[in-house]
CSV table of C-alpha atoms and ligand atoms in Angstrom, one decimal:
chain,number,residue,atom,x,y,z
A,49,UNK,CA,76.2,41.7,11.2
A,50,UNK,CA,74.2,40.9,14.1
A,51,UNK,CA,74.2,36.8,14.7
A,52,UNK,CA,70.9,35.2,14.0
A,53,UNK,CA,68.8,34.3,16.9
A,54,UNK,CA,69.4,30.9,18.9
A,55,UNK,CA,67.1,29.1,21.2
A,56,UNK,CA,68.1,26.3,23.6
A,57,UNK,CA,65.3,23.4,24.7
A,58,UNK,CA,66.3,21.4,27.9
A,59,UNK,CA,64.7,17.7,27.7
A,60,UNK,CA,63.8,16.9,31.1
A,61,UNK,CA,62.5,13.1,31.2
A,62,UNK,CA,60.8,12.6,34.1
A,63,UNK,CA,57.8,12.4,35.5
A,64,UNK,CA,55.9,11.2,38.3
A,65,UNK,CA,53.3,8.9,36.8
A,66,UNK,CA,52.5,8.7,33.0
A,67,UNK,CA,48.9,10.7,31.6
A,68,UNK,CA,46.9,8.4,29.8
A,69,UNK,CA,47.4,10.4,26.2
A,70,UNK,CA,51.4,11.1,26.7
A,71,UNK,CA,53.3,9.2,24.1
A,72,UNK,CA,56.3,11.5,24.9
A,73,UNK,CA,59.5,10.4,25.8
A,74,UNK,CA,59.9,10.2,29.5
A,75,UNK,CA,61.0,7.5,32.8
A,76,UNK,CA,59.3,7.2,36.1
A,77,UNK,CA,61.4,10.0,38.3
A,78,UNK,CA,63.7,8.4,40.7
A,79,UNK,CA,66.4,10.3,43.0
A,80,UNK,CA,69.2,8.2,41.6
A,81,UNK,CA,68.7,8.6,38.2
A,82,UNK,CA,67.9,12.2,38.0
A,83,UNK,CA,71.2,12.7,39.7
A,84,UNK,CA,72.6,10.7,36.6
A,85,UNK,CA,71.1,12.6,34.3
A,86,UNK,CA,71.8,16.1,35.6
A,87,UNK,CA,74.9,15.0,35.7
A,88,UNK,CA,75.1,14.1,31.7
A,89,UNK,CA,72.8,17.2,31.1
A,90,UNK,CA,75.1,19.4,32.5
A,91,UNK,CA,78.1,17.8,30.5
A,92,UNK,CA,76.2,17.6,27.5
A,93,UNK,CA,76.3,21.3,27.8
A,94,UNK,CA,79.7,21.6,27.9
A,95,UNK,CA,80.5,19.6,25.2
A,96,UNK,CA,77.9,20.8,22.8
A,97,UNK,CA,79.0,24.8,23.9
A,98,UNK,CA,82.8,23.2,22.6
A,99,UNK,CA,81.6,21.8,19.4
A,100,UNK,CA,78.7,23.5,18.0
A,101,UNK,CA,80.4,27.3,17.6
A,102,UNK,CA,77.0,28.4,19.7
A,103,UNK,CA,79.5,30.4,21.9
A,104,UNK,CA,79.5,33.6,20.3
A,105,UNK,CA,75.9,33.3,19.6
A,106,UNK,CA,73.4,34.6,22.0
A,107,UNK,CA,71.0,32.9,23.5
A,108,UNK,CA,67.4,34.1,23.5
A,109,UNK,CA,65.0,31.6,24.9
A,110,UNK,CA,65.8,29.0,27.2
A,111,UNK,CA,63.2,26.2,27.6
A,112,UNK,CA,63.0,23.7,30.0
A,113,UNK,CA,60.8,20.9,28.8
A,114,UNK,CA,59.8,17.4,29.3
A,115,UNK,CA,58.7,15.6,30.8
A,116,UNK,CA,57.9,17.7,34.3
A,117,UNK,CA,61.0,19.7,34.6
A,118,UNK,CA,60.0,20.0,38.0
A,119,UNK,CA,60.1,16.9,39.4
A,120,UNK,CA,63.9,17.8,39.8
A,121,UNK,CA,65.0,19.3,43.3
A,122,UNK,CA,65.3,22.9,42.5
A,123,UNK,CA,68.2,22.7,42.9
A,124,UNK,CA,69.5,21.2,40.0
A,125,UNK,CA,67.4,23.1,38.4
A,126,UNK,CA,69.6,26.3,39.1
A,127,UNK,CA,72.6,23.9,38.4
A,128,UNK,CA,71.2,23.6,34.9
A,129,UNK,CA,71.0,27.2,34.5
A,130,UNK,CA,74.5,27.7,35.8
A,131,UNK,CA,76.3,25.1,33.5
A,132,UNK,CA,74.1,27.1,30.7
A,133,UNK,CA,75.4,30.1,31.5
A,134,UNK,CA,79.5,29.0,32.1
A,135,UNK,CA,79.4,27.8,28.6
A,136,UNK,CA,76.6,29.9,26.3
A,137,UNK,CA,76.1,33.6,25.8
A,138,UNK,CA,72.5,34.4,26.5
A,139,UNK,CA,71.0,37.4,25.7
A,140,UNK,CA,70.3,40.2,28.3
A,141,UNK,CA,66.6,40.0,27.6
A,142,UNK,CA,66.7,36.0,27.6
A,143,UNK,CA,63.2,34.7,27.5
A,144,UNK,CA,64.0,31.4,30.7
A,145,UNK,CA,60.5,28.9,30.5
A,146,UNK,CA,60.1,26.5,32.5
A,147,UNK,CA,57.7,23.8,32.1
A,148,UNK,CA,55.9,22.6,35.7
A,149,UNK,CA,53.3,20.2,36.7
A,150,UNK,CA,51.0,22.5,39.8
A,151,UNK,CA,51.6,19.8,42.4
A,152,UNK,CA,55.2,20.0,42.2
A,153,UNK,CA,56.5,23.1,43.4
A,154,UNK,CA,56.6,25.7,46.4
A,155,UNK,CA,56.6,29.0,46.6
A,156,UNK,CA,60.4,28.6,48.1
A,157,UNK,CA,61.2,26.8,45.0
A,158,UNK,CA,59.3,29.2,43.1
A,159,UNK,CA,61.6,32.0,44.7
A,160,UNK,CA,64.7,30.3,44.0
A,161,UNK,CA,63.9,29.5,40.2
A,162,UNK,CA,63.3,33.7,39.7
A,163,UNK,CA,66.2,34.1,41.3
A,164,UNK,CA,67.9,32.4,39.1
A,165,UNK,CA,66.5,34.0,36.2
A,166,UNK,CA,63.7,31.9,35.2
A,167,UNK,CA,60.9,34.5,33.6
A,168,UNK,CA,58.4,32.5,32.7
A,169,UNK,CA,56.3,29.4,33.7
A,170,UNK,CA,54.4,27.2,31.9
A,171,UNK,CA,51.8,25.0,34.0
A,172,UNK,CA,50.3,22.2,32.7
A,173,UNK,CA,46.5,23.0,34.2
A,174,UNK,CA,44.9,20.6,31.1
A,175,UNK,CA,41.3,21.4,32.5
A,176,UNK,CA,39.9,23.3,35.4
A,177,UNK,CA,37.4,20.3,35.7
A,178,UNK,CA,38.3,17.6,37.8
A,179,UNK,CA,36.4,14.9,36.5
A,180,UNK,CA,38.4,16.0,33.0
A,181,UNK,CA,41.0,15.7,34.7
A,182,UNK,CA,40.4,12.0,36.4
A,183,UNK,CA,39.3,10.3,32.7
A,184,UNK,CA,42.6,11.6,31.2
A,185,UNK,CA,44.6,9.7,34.0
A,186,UNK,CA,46.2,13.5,34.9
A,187,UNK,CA,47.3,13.5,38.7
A,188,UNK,CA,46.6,16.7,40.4
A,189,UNK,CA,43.5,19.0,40.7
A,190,UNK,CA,41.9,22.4,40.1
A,191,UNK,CA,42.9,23.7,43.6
A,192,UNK,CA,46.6,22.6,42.9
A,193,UNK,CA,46.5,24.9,39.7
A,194,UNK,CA,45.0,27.8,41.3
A,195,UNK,CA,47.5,27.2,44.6
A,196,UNK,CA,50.1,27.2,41.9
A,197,UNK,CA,48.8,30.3,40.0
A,198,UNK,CA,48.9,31.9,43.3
A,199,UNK,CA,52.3,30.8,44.7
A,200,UNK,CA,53.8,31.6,41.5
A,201,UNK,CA,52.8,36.0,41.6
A,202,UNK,CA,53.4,35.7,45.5
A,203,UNK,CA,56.8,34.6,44.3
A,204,UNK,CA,57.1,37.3,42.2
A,205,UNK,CA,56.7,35.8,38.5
A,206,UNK,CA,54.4,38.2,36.0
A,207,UNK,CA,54.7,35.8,32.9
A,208,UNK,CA,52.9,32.6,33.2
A,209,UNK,CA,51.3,30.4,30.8
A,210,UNK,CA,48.1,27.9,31.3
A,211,UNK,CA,48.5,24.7,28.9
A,212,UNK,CA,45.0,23.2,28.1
A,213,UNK,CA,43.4,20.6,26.3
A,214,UNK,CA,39.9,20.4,24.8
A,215,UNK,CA,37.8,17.2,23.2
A,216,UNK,CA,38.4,15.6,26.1
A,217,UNK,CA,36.3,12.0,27.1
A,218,UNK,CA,32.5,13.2,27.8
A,219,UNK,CA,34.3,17.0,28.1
A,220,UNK,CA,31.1,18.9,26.7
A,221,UNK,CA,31.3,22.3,25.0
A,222,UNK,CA,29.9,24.3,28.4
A,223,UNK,CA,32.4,22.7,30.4
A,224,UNK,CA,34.9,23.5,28.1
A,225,UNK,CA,33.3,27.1,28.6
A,226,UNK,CA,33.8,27.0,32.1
A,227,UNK,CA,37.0,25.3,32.0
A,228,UNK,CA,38.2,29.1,30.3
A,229,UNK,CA,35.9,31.1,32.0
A,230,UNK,CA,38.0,30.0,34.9
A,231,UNK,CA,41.6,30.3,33.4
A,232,UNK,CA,40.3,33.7,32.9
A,233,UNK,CA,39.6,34.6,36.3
A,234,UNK,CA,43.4,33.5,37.2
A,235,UNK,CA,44.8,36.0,34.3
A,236,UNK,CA,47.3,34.2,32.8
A,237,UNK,CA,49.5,36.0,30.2
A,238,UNK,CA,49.3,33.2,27.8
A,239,UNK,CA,47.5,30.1,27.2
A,240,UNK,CA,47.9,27.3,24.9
A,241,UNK,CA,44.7,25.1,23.8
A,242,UNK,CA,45.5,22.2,22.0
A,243,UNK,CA,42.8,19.9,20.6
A,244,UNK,CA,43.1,16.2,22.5
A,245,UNK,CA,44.5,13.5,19.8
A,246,UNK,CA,44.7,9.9,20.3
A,247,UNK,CA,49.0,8.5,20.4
A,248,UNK,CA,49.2,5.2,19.1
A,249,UNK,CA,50.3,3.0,22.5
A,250,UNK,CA,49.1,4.6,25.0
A,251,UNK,CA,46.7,3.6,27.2
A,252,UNK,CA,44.4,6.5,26.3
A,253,UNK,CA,44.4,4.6,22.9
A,254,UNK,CA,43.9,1.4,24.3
A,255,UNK,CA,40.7,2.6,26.2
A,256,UNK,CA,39.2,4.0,23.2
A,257,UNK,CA,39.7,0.0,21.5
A,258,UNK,CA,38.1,-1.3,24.2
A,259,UNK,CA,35.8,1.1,24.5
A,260,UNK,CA,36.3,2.0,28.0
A,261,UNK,CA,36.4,5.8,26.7
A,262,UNK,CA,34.7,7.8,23.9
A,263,UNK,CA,36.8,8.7,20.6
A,264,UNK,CA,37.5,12.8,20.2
A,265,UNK,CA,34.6,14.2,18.3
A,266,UNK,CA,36.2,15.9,16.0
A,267,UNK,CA,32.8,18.4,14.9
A,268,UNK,CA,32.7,18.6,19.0
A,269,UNK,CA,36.5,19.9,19.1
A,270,UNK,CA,35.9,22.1,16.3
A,271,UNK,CA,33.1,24.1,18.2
A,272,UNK,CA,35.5,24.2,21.1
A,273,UNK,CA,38.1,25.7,19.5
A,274,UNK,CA,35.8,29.0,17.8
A,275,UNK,CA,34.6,29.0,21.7
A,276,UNK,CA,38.1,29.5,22.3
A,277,UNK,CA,38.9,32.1,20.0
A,278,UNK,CA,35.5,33.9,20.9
A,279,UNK,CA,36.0,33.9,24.4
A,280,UNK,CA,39.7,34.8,24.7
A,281,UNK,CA,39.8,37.6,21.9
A,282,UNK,CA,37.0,38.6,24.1
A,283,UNK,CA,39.1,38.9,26.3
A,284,UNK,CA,41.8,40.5,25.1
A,285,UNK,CA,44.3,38.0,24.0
A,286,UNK,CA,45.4,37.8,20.5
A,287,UNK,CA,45.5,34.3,19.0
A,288,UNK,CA,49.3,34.2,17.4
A,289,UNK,CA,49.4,30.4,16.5
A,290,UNK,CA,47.1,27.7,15.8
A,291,UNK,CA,47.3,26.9,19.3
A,292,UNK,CA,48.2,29.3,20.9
A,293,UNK,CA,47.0,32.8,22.5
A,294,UNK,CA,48.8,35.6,24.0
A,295,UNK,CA,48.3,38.9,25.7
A,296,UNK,CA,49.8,41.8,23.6
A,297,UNK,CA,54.1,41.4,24.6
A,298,UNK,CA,53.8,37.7,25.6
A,299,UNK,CA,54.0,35.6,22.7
A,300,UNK,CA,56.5,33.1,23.4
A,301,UNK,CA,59.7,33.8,21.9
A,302,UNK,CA,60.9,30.2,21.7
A,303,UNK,CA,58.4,28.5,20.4
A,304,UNK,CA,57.9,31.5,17.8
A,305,UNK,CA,61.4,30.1,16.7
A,306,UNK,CA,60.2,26.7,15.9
A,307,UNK,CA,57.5,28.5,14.0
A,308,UNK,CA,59.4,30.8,12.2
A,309,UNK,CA,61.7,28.2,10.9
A,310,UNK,CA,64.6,29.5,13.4
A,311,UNK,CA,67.6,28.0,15.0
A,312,UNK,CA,67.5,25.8,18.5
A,313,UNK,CA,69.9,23.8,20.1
A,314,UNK,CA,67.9,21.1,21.9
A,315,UNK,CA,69.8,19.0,24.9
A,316,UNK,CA,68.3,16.1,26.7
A,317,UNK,CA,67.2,12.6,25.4
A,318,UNK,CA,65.1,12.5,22.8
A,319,UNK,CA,65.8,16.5,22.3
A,320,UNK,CA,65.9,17.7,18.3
A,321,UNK,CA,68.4,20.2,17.0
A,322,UNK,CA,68.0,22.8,13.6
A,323,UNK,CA,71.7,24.8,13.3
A,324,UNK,CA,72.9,25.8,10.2
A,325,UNK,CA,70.7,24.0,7.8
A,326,UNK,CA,71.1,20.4,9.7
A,327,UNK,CA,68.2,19.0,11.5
A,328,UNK,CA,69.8,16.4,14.2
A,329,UNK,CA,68.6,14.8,17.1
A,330,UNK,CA,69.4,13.0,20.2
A,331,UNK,CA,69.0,9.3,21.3
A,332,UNK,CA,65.6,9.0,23.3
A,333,UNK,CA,67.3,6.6,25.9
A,334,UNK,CA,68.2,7.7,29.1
A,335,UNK,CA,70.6,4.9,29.8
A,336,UNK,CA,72.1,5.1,26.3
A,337,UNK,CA,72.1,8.8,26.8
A,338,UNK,CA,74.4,8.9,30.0
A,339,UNK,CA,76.5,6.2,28.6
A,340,UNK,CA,77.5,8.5,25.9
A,341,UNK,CA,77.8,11.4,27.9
A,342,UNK,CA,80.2,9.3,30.2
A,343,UNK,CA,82.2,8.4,27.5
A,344,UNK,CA,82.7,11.7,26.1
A,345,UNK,CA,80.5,12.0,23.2
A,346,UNK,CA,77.4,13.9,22.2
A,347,UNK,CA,74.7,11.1,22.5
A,348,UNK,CA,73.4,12.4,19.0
A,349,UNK,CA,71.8,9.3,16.9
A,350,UNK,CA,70.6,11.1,13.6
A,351,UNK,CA,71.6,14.5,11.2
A,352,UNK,CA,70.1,15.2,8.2
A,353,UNK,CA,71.3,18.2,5.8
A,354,UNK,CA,68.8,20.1,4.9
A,355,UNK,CA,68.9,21.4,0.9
A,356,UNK,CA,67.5,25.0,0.4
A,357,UNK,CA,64.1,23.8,-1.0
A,358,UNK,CA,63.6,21.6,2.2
A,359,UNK,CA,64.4,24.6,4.6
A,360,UNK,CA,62.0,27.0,2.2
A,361,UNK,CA,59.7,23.5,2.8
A,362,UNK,CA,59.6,23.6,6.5
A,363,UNK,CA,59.5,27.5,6.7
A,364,UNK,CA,56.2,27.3,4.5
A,365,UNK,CA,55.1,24.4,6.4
A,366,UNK,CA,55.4,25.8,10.0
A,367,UNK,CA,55.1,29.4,9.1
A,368,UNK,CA,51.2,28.9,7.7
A,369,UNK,CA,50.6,28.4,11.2
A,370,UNK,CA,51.6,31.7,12.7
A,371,UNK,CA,48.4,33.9,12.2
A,372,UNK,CA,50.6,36.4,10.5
A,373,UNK,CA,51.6,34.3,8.2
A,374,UNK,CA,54.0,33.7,5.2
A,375,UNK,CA,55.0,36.2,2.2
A,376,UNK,CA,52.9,34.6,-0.4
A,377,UNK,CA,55.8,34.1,-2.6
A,378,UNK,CA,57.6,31.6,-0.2
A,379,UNK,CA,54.5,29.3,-0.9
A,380,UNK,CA,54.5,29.3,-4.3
A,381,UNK,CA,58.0,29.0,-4.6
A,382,UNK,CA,57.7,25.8,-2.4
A,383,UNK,CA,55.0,24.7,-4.6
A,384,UNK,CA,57.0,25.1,-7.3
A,385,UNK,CA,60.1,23.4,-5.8
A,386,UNK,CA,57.7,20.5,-5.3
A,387,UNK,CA,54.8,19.8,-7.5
A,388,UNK,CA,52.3,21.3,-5.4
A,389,UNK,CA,51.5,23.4,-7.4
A,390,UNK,CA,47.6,21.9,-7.9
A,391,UNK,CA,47.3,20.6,-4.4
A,392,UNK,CA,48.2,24.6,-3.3
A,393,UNK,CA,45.6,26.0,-5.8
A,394,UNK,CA,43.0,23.8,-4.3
A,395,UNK,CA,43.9,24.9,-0.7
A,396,UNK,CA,43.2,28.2,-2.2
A,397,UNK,CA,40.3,27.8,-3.7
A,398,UNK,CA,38.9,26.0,-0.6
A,399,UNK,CA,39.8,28.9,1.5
A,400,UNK,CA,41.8,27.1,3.7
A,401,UNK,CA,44.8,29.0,2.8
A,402,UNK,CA,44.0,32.5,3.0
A,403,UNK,CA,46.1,35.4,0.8
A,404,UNK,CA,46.2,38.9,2.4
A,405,UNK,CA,48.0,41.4,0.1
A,406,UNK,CA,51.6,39.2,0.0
A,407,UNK,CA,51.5,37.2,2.6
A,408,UNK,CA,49.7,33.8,3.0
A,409,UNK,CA,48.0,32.0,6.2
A,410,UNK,CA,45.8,28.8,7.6
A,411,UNK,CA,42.1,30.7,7.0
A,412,UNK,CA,40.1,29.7,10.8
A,413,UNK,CA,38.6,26.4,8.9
A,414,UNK,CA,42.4,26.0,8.0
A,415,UNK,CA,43.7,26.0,11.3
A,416,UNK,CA,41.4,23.5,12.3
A,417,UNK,CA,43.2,21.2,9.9
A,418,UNK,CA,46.4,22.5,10.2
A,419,UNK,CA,48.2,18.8,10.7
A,420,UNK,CA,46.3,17.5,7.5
A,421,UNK,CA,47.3,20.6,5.5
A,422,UNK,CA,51.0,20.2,6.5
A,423,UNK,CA,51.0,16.8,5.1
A,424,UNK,CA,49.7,17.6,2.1
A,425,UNK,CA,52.2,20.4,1.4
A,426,UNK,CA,55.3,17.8,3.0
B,98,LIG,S1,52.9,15.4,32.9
B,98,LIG,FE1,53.1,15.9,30.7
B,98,LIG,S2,55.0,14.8,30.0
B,98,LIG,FE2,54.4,13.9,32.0
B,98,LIG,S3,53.1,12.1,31.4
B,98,LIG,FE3,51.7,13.9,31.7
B,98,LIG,S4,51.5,14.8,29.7
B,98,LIG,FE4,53.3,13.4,29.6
């Protein structure tokens, strides 16, 4: 029998300066401790190769994420890859993202990380508006995207994904227009548009309290995301996930693993873990990270076993939002397993869940409440 897939997520936690709206999990970058920290990474990849029988497994999407992967020297970057592949099996066809902020890398780095085996970036662009870019406290600029865009197929790389963000502070729907209008012009083979929403703590928040900066309009964002889908099936990419949109052969494989209720080991602080039915995750604390690495353990701070109805739950759950779908009787078994078997029917009838034939999806309207409708099905 041919071993399931496997994906592996790489938590990089640094950055140079924090974006307004970030609540992830992340420290300032600083030489010393990113020498630390590559230095657990790379053991935490050792031990977790020993201890989770991955080894026979093969490995087929690597994904550096953070954080700004980048901010690392290239480097140890390639270190990275090289502990990965000492210890794991990856797959000949291994899908490699990395995760990069435009102003952080050169077409020599570039040239190194394909050489490598990298085969995909991911660059954070946001907006190809400045001023967007200024009242979302996001260093960098338009021309550093496009220099990036440019440096990266000089270098050689044919897969590269644009990550934006729409319902931005005074961000109106033409400039949201223009903001893809442009992204079109650089032809990127996939690009993720994700509604702005408002972390609690950070000082994107804080600005809205004091109203220093406009709340997200939600009718406003909903308009912007049917520009989206107008303008890039338009233009020939496929919408896949809520999210996100791909040129025919580019979806991306890892994150279609989350989706499809798949296996990942994730590495890092703060990175989560699904293997064999157990969701498990690691402490987001870089200090307490490296001290457990140093003393020989996996710095892993919570497991939970998932029963079968809880894995059908969170296959339902994420699957809705894959434009193809779920079979139709996977939701109302999970209705079923969980007394939703009203709230489903109403989803239904609202046509917010949509059935095609035997399998079951988020209708558009659905998609546009995709995190409320998860809820309600939780
Ligand atoms: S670059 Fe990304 S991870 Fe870093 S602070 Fe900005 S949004 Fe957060």
């Amino acid at each position: 029998m041919t071993p399931s897939p496997l994906g592996l997520y790489l938590h990089i936690p640094f950055c140079r300066q924090r974006c307004d709206f970030c609540s992830f999990y992340l420290e300032i970058h600083r030489e010393s401790r990113a020498e630390a920290f590559v230095r657990s990474l790379r053991h935490e990849i050792e031990l977790s190769a020993q201890q989770h029988v991955t080894t026979n497994r093969p490995i087929q999407s690597v994904y550096f994420g953070g954080g700004t992967p980048t901010v690392l020297a290239t480097t140890q970057l390639v270190a990275i890859l090289s502990e990965i592949r000492t210890h794991l099996t990856l797959a000949a066809d291994c899908e490699i993202t990395i995760e990069a902020h435009p102003s952080t890398i050169s077409e020599q780095d570039l040239v190194q990380l394909l050489q490598a085996g990298v085969t995909r970036l991911s660059f954070g662009a946001e907006s190809m508006e400045d001023g967007d870019l200024d009242r979302i406290g996001r260093p960098g600029s338009v021309h550093e995207t496009v220099g990036a865009m440019t440096r990266s197929r000089a270098a050689g790389f044919t897969n590269i994904n644009l990550d934006l963000m729409y319902g931005l502070p005074d961000q109106s729907l033409e400039g949201w227009r223009r903001t893809l209008a442009h992204c079109l012009t650089l032809k990127p083979t996939h690009l993720s548009c994700y509604a702005l929403t408002v972390e609690e703590d950070t000082k994107l928040a804080s600005n809205i309290e004091r109203r220093l900066s406009p709340a997200p309009d939600e009718g406003l964002q909903i308009e912007m995301d049917e520009a989206a889908q107008g303008i890039l099936s338009d233009a020939g990419y496929e919408r896949y996930e809520v999210s996100n949109y791909a040129q025919p052969g580019y979806a991306c494989r890892h994150n279609l693993l989350y989706w499809t209720n798949g296996e990942y080991l994730g590495l890092g602080p703060s990175a989560q873990s699904y293997l064999n039915g157990i969701r498990f995750g690691n402490i987001a604390d870089l200090a307490a990270y490296d001290t457990s690495l140093t003393a020989n353990r996996l710095p892993i701070e919570s497991r939970t076993r998932l029963s079968e109805e809880e894995q059908l739950r969170d296959a339902v759950i994420f699957g809705l939002r894959l434009i193809r779908g779920i079979p139709s009787h996977h939701l109302h078994q999970h209705a079923a397993n969980y007394g939703h078997a009203a709230v489903t029917a109403q989803l239904l009838a609202q046509q917010l869940i949509e059935e095609h034939g035997e399998r079951s999806r988020l209708s558009a309207r659905g998609r546009l409440q995709a995190d409320t409708i998860a809820g309600q099905l939780y």
